[in-house]
Tab-separated table of C-alpha atoms and ligand atoms in Angstrom:
chain	number	residue	atom	x	y	z
A	1	MET	CA	16.691	20.317	21.000
A	2	LEU	CA	14.789	22.414	17.652
A	3	GLU	CA	13.811	26.031	19.135
A	4	ILE	CA	12.056	28.237	16.804
A	5	LYS	CA	12.669	31.843	17.712
A	6	ASN	CA	9.639	34.824	16.605
A	7	ILE	CA	9.244	34.304	12.918
A	8	GLU	CA	7.929	36.047	11.041
A	9	VAL	CA	6.992	34.924	7.005
A	10	TYR	CA	5.881	35.883	3.843
A	11	TYR	CA	4.054	34.694	0.702
A	12	GLY	CA	4.992	38.719	-1.241
A	13	TYR	CA	3.240	40.277	1.213
A	14	ILE	CA	1.555	38.189	3.127
A	15	ARG	CA	2.505	38.216	6.667
A	16	ALA	CA	1.590	34.048	7.225
A	17	LEU	CA	3.896	34.028	10.441
A	18	LYS	CA	3.956	36.304	12.394
A	19	GLY	CA	6.479	36.149	15.119
A	20	VAL	CA	5.734	32.353	16.202
A	21	SER	CA	8.388	30.748	18.805
A	22	LEU	CA	8.245	27.371	19.899
A	23	ARG	CA	10.511	24.864	21.669
A	24	VAL	CA	10.714	20.926	20.734
A	25	GLU	CA	12.938	18.984	23.735
A	26	GLU	CA	14.250	16.148	22.650
A	27	GLY	CA	12.500	12.901	23.221
A	28	LYS	CA	9.094	14.150	23.345
A	29	ILE	CA	6.646	14.698	21.833
A	30	VAL	CA	5.157	17.876	20.512
A	31	SER	CA	1.936	18.681	18.851
A	32	LEU	CA	0.953	21.741	16.623
A	33	LEU	CA	-2.475	22.651	16.214
A	34	GLY	CA	-4.818	25.424	15.076
A	35	SER	CA	-7.481	25.453	12.352
A	36	ASN	CA	-7.271	25.683	8.927
A	37	GLY	CA	-4.845	28.589	7.460
A	38	ALA	CA	-3.519	29.423	10.667
A	39	GLY	CA	0.044	28.642	9.778
A	40	LYS	CA	0.964	25.049	10.677
A	41	SER	CA	2.139	23.938	7.427
A	42	THR	CA	3.960	26.957	6.847
A	43	THR	CA	5.672	27.381	9.761
A	44	LEU	CA	7.031	23.658	9.539
A	45	LYS	CA	7.800	23.928	5.710
A	46	THR	CA	10.096	26.925	7.172
A	47	VAL	CA	11.626	24.235	9.867
A	48	SER	CA	12.324	21.930	6.751
A	49	GLY	CA	13.963	24.692	4.777
A	50	LEU	CA	12.231	25.605	2.224
A	51	LEU	CA	10.543	28.730	2.898
A	52	LYS	CA	12.560	31.586	4.549
A	53	PRO	CA	11.854	33.796	7.719
A	54	LYS	CA	12.248	37.444	7.097
A	55	HIS	CA	13.140	37.684	10.752
A	56	GLY	CA	13.536	35.290	13.749
A	57	THR	CA	15.963	32.289	13.948
A	58	ILE	CA	15.059	28.694	13.933
A	59	HIS	CA	18.040	26.404	15.924
A	60	PHE	CA	18.506	22.479	16.196
A	61	GLN	CA	20.103	20.754	18.730
A	62	GLY	CA	22.029	24.211	19.234
A	63	LYS	CA	23.289	25.034	15.602
A	64	ASP	CA	21.440	28.203	13.538
A	65	ILE	CA	20.070	26.611	10.898
A	66	THR	CA	17.967	29.537	10.292
A	67	HIS	CA	19.751	29.808	6.969
A	68	MET	CA	20.233	26.487	6.248
A	69	ASP	CA	18.871	24.843	2.664
A	70	SER	CA	16.938	21.703	2.686
A	71	SER	CA	19.266	19.389	2.021
A	72	GLY	CA	21.303	19.796	4.749
A	73	ILE	CA	18.409	20.254	7.646
A	74	VAL	CA	17.887	16.699	6.493
A	75	LYS	CA	21.138	15.404	7.024
A	76	LEU	CA	21.102	16.955	10.608
A	77	GLY	CA	17.369	14.897	11.106
A	78	ILE	CA	14.957	16.960	10.379
A	79	VAL	CA	12.523	14.667	8.054
A	80	GLN	CA	8.875	16.054	7.209
A	81	CYS	CA	6.192	13.472	6.751
A	82	PRO	CA	4.082	16.214	4.455
A	83	GLU	CA	0.335	16.595	3.844
A	84	GLY	CA	-1.321	15.034	1.681
A	85	ARG	CA	1.267	12.371	1.353
A	86	GLN	CA	3.711	13.281	-1.782
A	87	LEU	CA	4.781	10.486	-2.662
A	88	PHE	CA	5.576	8.429	-6.710
A	89	PRO	CA	2.496	7.072	-7.261
A	90	ASP	CA	4.627	5.279	-10.367
A	91	LEU	CA	7.044	4.323	-8.045
A	92	SER	CA	6.832	0.238	-6.445
A	93	VAL	CA	6.362	0.764	-2.275
A	94	LYS	CA	9.752	-0.332	-1.981
A	95	GLU	CA	11.260	2.149	-4.243
A	96	ASN	CA	9.509	4.887	-2.643
A	97	LEU	CA	10.938	3.776	1.173
A	98	LEU	CA	14.259	3.681	-0.659
A	99	THR	CA	13.817	7.762	-2.053
A	100	GLY	CA	13.613	8.381	1.846
A	101	ALA	CA	17.607	7.310	2.627
A	102	ILE	CA	18.283	9.269	-1.135
A	103	THR	CA	21.075	11.032	1.188
A	104	ARG	CA	22.151	8.671	2.896
A	105	LYS	CA	25.560	6.234	1.766
A	106	ASN	CA	25.554	3.432	4.514
A	107	ARG	CA	24.252	0.461	2.750
A	108	LYS	CA	23.722	-2.338	5.454
A	109	LYS	CA	22.163	0.521	7.845
A	110	ILE	CA	19.291	1.394	4.619
A	111	THR	CA	18.733	-2.125	4.594
A	112	GLU	CA	18.497	-2.763	8.138
A	113	ASP	CA	15.997	-0.036	7.807
A	114	LEU	CA	14.145	-1.078	5.856
A	115	ASN	CA	13.611	-4.410	7.339
A	116	TRP	CA	12.714	-2.409	10.177
A	117	VAL	CA	10.313	-0.219	8.038
A	118	TYR	CA	9.061	-3.857	7.493
A	119	GLU	CA	7.966	-4.812	10.666
A	120	LEU	CA	6.413	-1.638	11.846
A	121	PHE	CA	4.250	-1.989	8.932
A	122	PRO	CA	4.122	-5.659	7.314
A	123	ILE	CA	0.869	-4.370	5.204
A	124	LEU	CA	3.702	-3.096	3.133
A	125	ARG	CA	6.140	-5.685	3.097
A	126	GLU	CA	3.003	-7.719	1.527
A	127	ARG	CA	2.808	-5.042	-0.670
A	128	LYS	CA	6.163	-4.159	-1.240
A	129	ASN	CA	5.710	-4.341	-5.226
A	130	GLN	CA	2.206	-2.997	-5.629
A	131	LEU	CA	3.211	1.176	-7.592
A	132	ALA	CA	2.025	3.463	-3.813
A	133	GLY	CA	-0.869	5.016	-5.996
A	134	THR	CA	-2.501	2.135	-5.651
A	135	LEU	CA	-2.442	2.282	-2.377
A	136	SER	CA	-5.604	2.764	0.533
A	137	GLY	CA	-5.196	5.726	2.423
A	138	GLY	CA	-4.788	4.660	5.211
A	139	GLU	CA	-1.750	2.353	3.948
A	140	GLN	CA	-0.629	5.557	1.604
A	141	GLN	CA	-0.241	7.459	5.043
A	142	MET	CA	1.804	4.561	6.766
A	143	LEU	CA	3.926	4.683	3.345
A	144	ALA	CA	4.901	8.351	3.949
A	145	ILE	CA	5.639	7.708	7.038
A	146	GLY	CA	8.060	4.595	6.079
A	147	ARG	CA	9.519	6.620	3.540
A	148	ALA	CA	10.382	9.754	6.838
A	149	LEU	CA	12.051	7.056	9.042
A	150	MET	CA	14.163	5.717	6.086
A	151	ALA	CA	15.991	8.969	5.856
A	152	ALA	CA	17.276	8.453	9.855
A	153	PRO	CA	15.579	11.262	11.126
A	154	ARG	CA	16.462	12.332	14.796
A	155	LEU	CA	13.375	15.174	14.517
A	156	LEU	CA	10.370	13.800	12.589
A	157	MET	CA	7.645	16.572	11.528
A	158	LEU	CA	4.541	14.849	10.385
A	159	ASP	CA	1.487	17.416	8.726
A	160	GLU	CA	-1.705	16.355	9.280
A	161	PRO	CA	-0.945	12.567	9.508
A	162	SER	CA	-4.703	11.598	10.329
A	163	LEU	CA	-6.514	13.425	6.986
A	164	GLY	CA	-9.031	11.974	5.905
A	165	LEU	CA	-8.733	8.541	7.389
A	166	ALA	CA	-11.257	6.306	9.374
A	167	PRO	CA	-10.445	7.101	13.622
A	168	LYS	CA	-9.745	3.414	13.997
A	169	ILE	CA	-6.278	3.677	11.021
A	170	VAL	CA	-5.313	6.896	13.233
A	171	GLU	CA	-5.660	5.494	15.849
A	172	GLN	CA	-3.078	2.602	14.046
A	173	ILE	CA	-1.101	5.284	13.308
A	174	PHE	CA	-1.017	7.744	17.005
A	175	ASP	CA	-0.033	4.085	18.467
A	176	LEU	CA	3.115	4.221	16.116
A	177	LEU	CA	4.278	7.436	16.804
A	178	VAL	CA	3.616	6.813	21.015
A	179	ARG	CA	6.053	3.637	20.096
A	180	LEU	CA	8.373	5.832	18.030
A	181	ASN	CA	8.973	8.277	20.797
A	182	SER	CA	9.355	5.668	23.551
A	183	GLU	CA	10.588	2.647	21.831
A	184	ARG	CA	13.142	4.938	20.009
A	185	GLY	CA	13.651	7.967	21.763
A	186	LEU	CA	12.279	9.938	18.410
A	187	THR	CA	11.535	13.553	19.203
A	188	ILE	CA	8.169	14.137	17.019
A	189	LEU	CA	6.699	17.414	16.149
A	190	LEU	CA	2.975	16.953	15.037
A	191	VAL	CA	0.815	19.186	13.123
A	192	GLU	CA	-3.034	18.262	13.460
A	193	GLN	CA	-6.759	19.349	13.609
A	194	ASN	CA	-7.707	16.814	15.168
A	195	ALA	CA	-6.811	18.425	18.409
A	196	ASN	CA	-8.154	15.557	20.882
A	197	ALA	CA	-6.446	12.843	19.371
A	198	ALA	CA	-2.859	15.132	19.025
A	199	LEU	CA	-3.074	16.311	22.723
A	200	ARG	CA	-3.706	12.514	23.741
A	201	ILE	CA	-0.381	11.946	22.674
A	202	SER	CA	1.379	15.157	23.543
A	203	SER	CA	3.474	16.122	25.993
A	204	TYR	CA	2.926	20.122	25.513
A	205	ALA	CA	1.323	21.803	22.473
A	206	TYR	CA	0.617	24.959	21.033
A	207	ILE	CA	-2.310	26.610	19.259
A	208	LEU	CA	-2.052	28.486	16.089
A	209	GLU	CA	-4.305	31.014	15.205
A	210	VAL	CA	-4.332	33.408	11.842
A	211	GLY	CA	-0.102	32.913	12.201
A	212	SER	CA	0.891	34.010	15.989
A	213	ILE	CA	0.359	31.254	18.400
A	214	ALA	CA	-2.811	32.001	21.069
A	215	LEU	CA	-2.087	29.213	23.177
A	216	GLU	CA	0.550	27.074	24.726
A	217	GLY	CA	0.938	24.398	27.631
A	218	ASP	CA	1.520	21.413	28.606
A	219	ALA	CA	-1.505	18.858	26.796
A	220	GLN	CA	-3.073	17.343	29.168
A	221	GLU	CA	-3.847	19.879	31.304
A	222	LEU	CA	-4.615	22.078	27.628
A	223	LEU	CA	-7.038	18.438	27.229
A	224	LYS	CA	-8.772	19.518	30.789
A	225	SER	CA	-9.016	23.202	30.142
A	226	ASP	CA	-12.763	24.522	29.463
A	227	VAL	CA	-11.329	27.191	27.433
A	228	VAL	CA	-9.471	24.992	24.728
A	229	ARG	CA	-12.685	21.931	24.608
A	230	GLN	CA	-14.952	24.411	24.056
A	231	LYS	CA	-13.471	26.369	21.211
A	232	TYR	CA	-10.552	23.290	19.613
A	233	LEU	CA	-12.107	20.295	20.715
A	234	GLY	CA	-15.746	20.831	19.987
A	235	ALA	CA	-17.118	20.634	23.792
B	301	ATP	P1	-4.324	23.636	6.685
B	301	ATP	O1	-4.843	23.046	8.178
B	301	ATP	O2	-5.384	24.000	5.816
B	301	ATP	O3	-3.097	22.841	5.535
B	301	ATP	P2	-1.958	25.594	7.802
B	301	ATP	O4	-2.415	25.615	9.375
B	301	ATP	O5	-0.698	24.697	7.336
B	301	ATP	O6	-3.813	25.428	7.154
B	301	ATP	P3	-0.773	27.153	5.955
B	301	ATP	O7	-1.275	26.548	4.994
B	301	ATP	O8	0.888	27.474	6.566
B	301	ATP	O9	-1.911	26.772	7.288
B	301	ATP	O10	-1.110	28.412	5.442
B	301	ATP	C1	-1.040	29.620	6.429
B	301	ATP	C2	-1.953	30.721	4.811
B	301	ATP	O11	-0.677	31.575	4.768
B	301	ATP	C3	-3.211	30.183	4.957
B	301	ATP	O12	-3.452	31.826	4.835
B	301	ATP	C4	-2.516	30.406	2.993
B	301	ATP	O13	-3.700	31.055	2.649
B	301	ATP	C5	-1.539	31.056	3.100
B	301	ATP	N1	-0.339	30.755	1.999
B	301	ATP	C6	0.025	29.328	2.158
B	301	ATP	N2	0.314	28.725	0.837
B	301	ATP	C7	0.866	30.132	0.440
B	301	ATP	C8	1.409	30.063	-0.759
B	301	ATP	N3	2.206	29.332	-1.522
B	301	ATP	N4	0.835	31.491	-1.453
B	301	ATP	C9	0.343	32.545	-1.094
B	301	ATP	N5	-0.478	32.578	0.281
B	301	ATP	C10	0.058	31.276	0.861
């Protein structure tokens, strides 16, 4: 579904991605792991069209999107749920959800999806008129995911959804990702520092180290591997 080939991305003279290649097959959950500054967010931003690679290509469902702008990429169904939520704190929960559907036209479908998001996250329905900035961290993360779902993604890319959340909330959010994947067939590219939790729900994973893929493989195999356990899982 998504095929990134050998992309190099620069910030000024600094080469943040040094030839990264990865694939996400339709219907799978794939993780992109790595420590701070490895280039995980840079990879997602490049797929979203917010950054442009100097070399390499990105294809989505066979179409070359390397030079497409970010709004065209969203319309194709690639939706990013950014790190740090990036909600509108002074808008209500409902208004934030509707901003996710801004590029869509079918009103009836938008209302259906709004109700669907409220079913997934009953707390958001309860708090639909509350200002987003006054939600707890976990509720804000749920709202960020809900807003991304309102954009009708085919590929949902999440940037560190577990960041700063209590283990119980992380578990709830990861359970929901599994449900979205199995019940709706949603394809997910998950960026995480919490390698353990991410590998458990993934079928395949890539590990980035300073701008290059250091390791990749079947997620359950990686969970069992001694090298991965010692180096990345703190075991
Ligand atoms: P984190 O988990 O801390 O977000 P990451 O793996 O997502 O890390 P990136 O944010 O992609 O890492 O950063 C990769 C490299 O690019 C880092 O060395 C970072 O300092 C650098 N970088 C990121 N954004 C910029 C920017 N706007 N200007 C210059 N350098 C940047």
